[in-house]
C-alpha positions as semicolon CSV with decimal commas, in nm:
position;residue;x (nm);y (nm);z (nm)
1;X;6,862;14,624;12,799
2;X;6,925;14,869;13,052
3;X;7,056;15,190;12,999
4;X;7,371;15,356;13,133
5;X;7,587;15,670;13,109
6;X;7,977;15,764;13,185
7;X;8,198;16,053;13,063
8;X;8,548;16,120;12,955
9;X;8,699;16,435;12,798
10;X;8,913;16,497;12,509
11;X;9,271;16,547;12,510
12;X;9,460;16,826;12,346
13;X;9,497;16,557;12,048
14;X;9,139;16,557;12,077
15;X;9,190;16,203;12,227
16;X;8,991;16,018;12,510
17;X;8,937;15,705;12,692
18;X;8,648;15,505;12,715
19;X;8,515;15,466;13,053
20;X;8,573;15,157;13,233
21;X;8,217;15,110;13,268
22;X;8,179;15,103;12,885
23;X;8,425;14,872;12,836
24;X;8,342;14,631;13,083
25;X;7,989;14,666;12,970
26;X;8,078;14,612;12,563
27;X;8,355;14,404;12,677
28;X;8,619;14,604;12,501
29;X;8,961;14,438;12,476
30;X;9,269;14,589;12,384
31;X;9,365;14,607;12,015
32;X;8,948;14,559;11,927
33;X;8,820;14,744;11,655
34;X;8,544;14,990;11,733
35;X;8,325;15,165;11,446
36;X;8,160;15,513;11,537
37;X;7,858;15,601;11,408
38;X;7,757;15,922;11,381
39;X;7,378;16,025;11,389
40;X;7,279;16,398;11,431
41;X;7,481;16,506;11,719
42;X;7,482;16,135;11,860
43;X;7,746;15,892;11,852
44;X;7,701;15,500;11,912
45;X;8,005;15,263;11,917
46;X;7,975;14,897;11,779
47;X;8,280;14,621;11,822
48;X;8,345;14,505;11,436
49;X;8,625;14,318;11,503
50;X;8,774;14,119;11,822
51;X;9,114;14,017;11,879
52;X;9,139;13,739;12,102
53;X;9,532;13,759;12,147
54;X;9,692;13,650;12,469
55;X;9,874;13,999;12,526
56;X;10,106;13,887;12,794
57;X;10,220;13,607;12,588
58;X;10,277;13,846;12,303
59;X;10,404;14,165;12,435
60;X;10,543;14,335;12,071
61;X;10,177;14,351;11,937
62;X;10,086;14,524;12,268
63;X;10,112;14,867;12,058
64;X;9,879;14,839;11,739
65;X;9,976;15,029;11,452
66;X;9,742;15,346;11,326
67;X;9,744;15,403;10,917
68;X;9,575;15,669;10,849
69;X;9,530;15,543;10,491
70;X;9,359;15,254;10,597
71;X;9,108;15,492;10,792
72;X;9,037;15,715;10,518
73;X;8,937;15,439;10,351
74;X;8,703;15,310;10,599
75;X;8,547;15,683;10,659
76;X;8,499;15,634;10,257
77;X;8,331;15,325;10,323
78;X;8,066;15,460;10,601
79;X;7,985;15,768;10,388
80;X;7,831;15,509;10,136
């Protein structure tokens, strides 16, 4: 596996994109769900969950939802 690196910064939301290269190299997808792990001061992304949707077909689930319940409950989850 070869290794690779690309940046991004953080919004004022503390927000950010993942680099093109990432995603093309992870083959991110919109609407995929992505679990951070945390190690030290290290951070590795893993896709947990793919959505295979055809998005032009299906243009109202173009803008996934965020429940912040629903994340609280995962961070709960990792810290196990």
């Amino acid at each position: 596996m070869s290794r690779s690196s690309a940046t991004s910064k953080a919004s004022r939301k503390n927000q950010t994109t993942i680099p093109q290269r990432v995603r093309k190299a992870l083959g991110i997808a919109k609407g995929d769900t992505i679990l951070w792990t945390i190690e030290g001061n290290e951070v590795s992304i893993k896709i947990i969950n793919r959505v295979n949707v055809d998005w032009n077909k299906t243009p109202e689930m173009s803008l996934l939802e965020w429940a912040p319940a629903e994340e609280e409950k995962t961070q709960e989850e990792i810290a196990l």
